[in-house]
């Protein structure tokens, strides 16, 4: 998992979700749908993050960012 400041949608982005305090990104590939852990946040599980949720997660990540 990278030390990220914000969630950004990749060009093949499908959606974000939170499971067990980890934000995941779902994305399309030629082999089908894949997912990748993006960041740790302390939030309840959500199957789909809305734009408002993404802004909230970005605020949390920005506030807790530590330079590598």
PDB file of C-alpha atoms in Angstrom:
ATOM      1  CA  UNK A   1       0.000   0.000   0.000  1.00  0.00           C
ATOM      2  CA  UNK A   2       1.379   3.375  -0.881  1.00  0.00           C
ATOM      3  CA  UNK A   3       1.695   6.386   1.412  1.00  0.00           C
ATOM      4  CA  UNK A   4      -0.869   8.475  -0.440  1.00  0.00           C
ATOM      5  CA  UNK A   5      -2.285  11.944   0.142  1.00  0.00           C
ATOM      6  CA  UNK A   6      -5.489  11.508  -1.838  1.00  0.00           C
ATOM      7  CA  UNK A   7      -7.625   9.145  -3.834  1.00  0.00           C
ATOM      8  CA  UNK A   8      -7.279   9.789  -7.543  1.00  0.00           C
ATOM      9  CA  UNK A   9      -9.171   7.958 -10.226  1.00  0.00           C
ATOM     10  CA  UNK A  10      -6.999   6.122 -12.726  1.00  0.00           C
ATOM     11  CA  UNK A  11      -7.989   6.082 -16.400  1.00  0.00           C
ATOM     12  CA  UNK A  12      -9.481   2.574 -16.043  1.00  0.00           C
ATOM     13  CA  UNK A  13     -11.127   3.343 -12.671  1.00  0.00           C
ATOM     14  CA  UNK A  14     -14.406   1.627 -11.802  1.00  0.00           C
ATOM     15  CA  UNK A  15     -15.142   2.525  -8.149  1.00  0.00           C
ATOM     16  CA  UNK A  16     -13.689   2.803  -4.611  1.00  0.00           C
ATOM     17  CA  UNK A  17     -14.876   0.926  -1.520  1.00  0.00           C
ATOM     18  CA  UNK A  18     -13.820   0.448   2.114  1.00  0.00           C
ATOM     19  CA  UNK A  19     -13.428  -2.931   3.782  1.00  0.00           C
ATOM     20  CA  UNK A  20     -11.743  -3.576   7.149  1.00  0.00           C
ATOM     21  CA  UNK A  21     -10.412   0.025   7.262  1.00  0.00           C
ATOM     22  CA  UNK A  22      -8.721  -0.290   3.858  1.00  0.00           C
ATOM     23  CA  UNK A  23      -9.744   1.747   0.817  1.00  0.00           C
ATOM     24  CA  UNK A  24      -9.727  -0.334  -2.354  1.00  0.00           C
ATOM     25  CA  UNK A  25      -9.996   0.731  -5.973  1.00  0.00           C
ATOM     26  CA  UNK A  26     -11.749  -1.450  -8.513  1.00  0.00           C
ATOM     27  CA  UNK A  27     -10.522  -1.052 -12.086  1.00  0.00           C
ATOM     28  CA  UNK A  28     -10.944  -2.679 -15.483  1.00  0.00           C
ATOM     29  CA  UNK A  29      -8.190  -4.573 -17.309  1.00  0.00           C
ATOM     30  CA  UNK A  30      -8.123  -6.668 -20.453  1.00  0.00           C
ATOM     31  CA  UNK A  31      -8.455  -9.692 -18.144  1.00  0.00           C
ATOM     32  CA  UNK A  32     -11.519  -8.264 -16.385  1.00  0.00           C
ATOM     33  CA  UNK A  33     -12.249  -6.416 -13.174  1.00  0.00           C
ATOM     34  CA  UNK A  34      -9.390  -6.164 -10.647  1.00  0.00           C
ATOM     35  CA  UNK A  35      -8.887  -4.389  -7.318  1.00  0.00           C
ATOM     36  CA  UNK A  36      -6.012  -2.851  -5.393  1.00  0.00           C
ATOM     37  CA  UNK A  37      -5.638  -1.594  -1.801  1.00  0.00           C
ATOM     38  CA  UNK A  38      -4.996   2.147  -1.791  1.00  0.00           C
ATOM     39  CA  UNK A  39      -4.827   3.438   1.790  1.00  0.00           C
ATOM     40  CA  UNK A  40      -5.695   2.759   5.420  1.00  0.00           C
ATOM     41  CA  UNK A  41      -8.498   4.809   6.967  1.00  0.00           C
ATOM     42  CA  UNK A  42     -10.585   4.330  10.079  1.00  0.00           C
ATOM     43  CA  UNK A  43     -14.076   4.355   8.622  1.00  0.00           C
ATOM     44  CA  UNK A  44     -16.998   1.965   8.462  1.00  0.00           C
ATOM     45  CA  UNK A  45     -17.189  -0.510   5.593  1.00  0.00           C
ATOM     46  CA  UNK A  46     -18.882   0.842   2.454  1.00  0.00           C
ATOM     47  CA  UNK A  47     -19.546  -1.014  -0.773  1.00  0.00           C
ATOM     48  CA  UNK A  48     -19.337   2.116  -2.920  1.00  0.00           C
ATOM     49  CA  UNK A  49     -17.799   5.511  -2.166  1.00  0.00           C
ATOM     50  CA  UNK A  50     -19.703   8.542  -3.432  1.00  0.00           C
ATOM     51  CA  UNK A  51     -17.910  11.741  -4.423  1.00  0.00           C
ATOM     52  CA  UNK A  52     -18.714  13.104  -0.959  1.00  0.00           C
ATOM     53  CA  UNK A  53     -17.176   9.990   0.654  1.00  0.00           C
ATOM     54  CA  UNK A  54     -14.068  10.365  -1.503  1.00  0.00           C
ATOM     55  CA  UNK A  55     -13.711  13.998  -0.407  1.00  0.00           C
ATOM     56  CA  UNK A  56     -14.035  12.903   3.247  1.00  0.00           C
ATOM     57  CA  UNK A  57     -11.376  10.187   2.787  1.00  0.00           C
ATOM     58  CA  UNK A  58      -9.084  12.677   1.034  1.00  0.00           C
ATOM     59  CA  UNK A  59      -9.469  15.084   3.971  1.00  0.00           C
ATOM     60  CA  UNK A  60      -8.495  12.278   6.379  1.00  0.00           C
ATOM     61  CA  UNK A  61      -5.516  11.248   4.240  1.00  0.00           C
ATOM     62  CA  UNK A  62      -4.297  14.830   3.893  1.00  0.00           C
ATOM     63  CA  UNK A  63      -4.567  15.447   7.649  1.00  0.00           C
ATOM     64  CA  UNK A  64      -2.646  12.260   8.479  1.00  0.00           C
ATOM     65  CA  UNK A  65      -0.048  12.365   5.691  1.00  0.00           C
ATOM     66  CA  UNK A  66       3.558  11.799   6.763  1.00  0.00           C
ATOM     67  CA  UNK A  67       6.415  12.548   4.372  1.00  0.00           C
ATOM     68  CA  UNK A  68       8.250   9.343   3.460  1.00  0.00           C
TER      69      UNK A  68
END
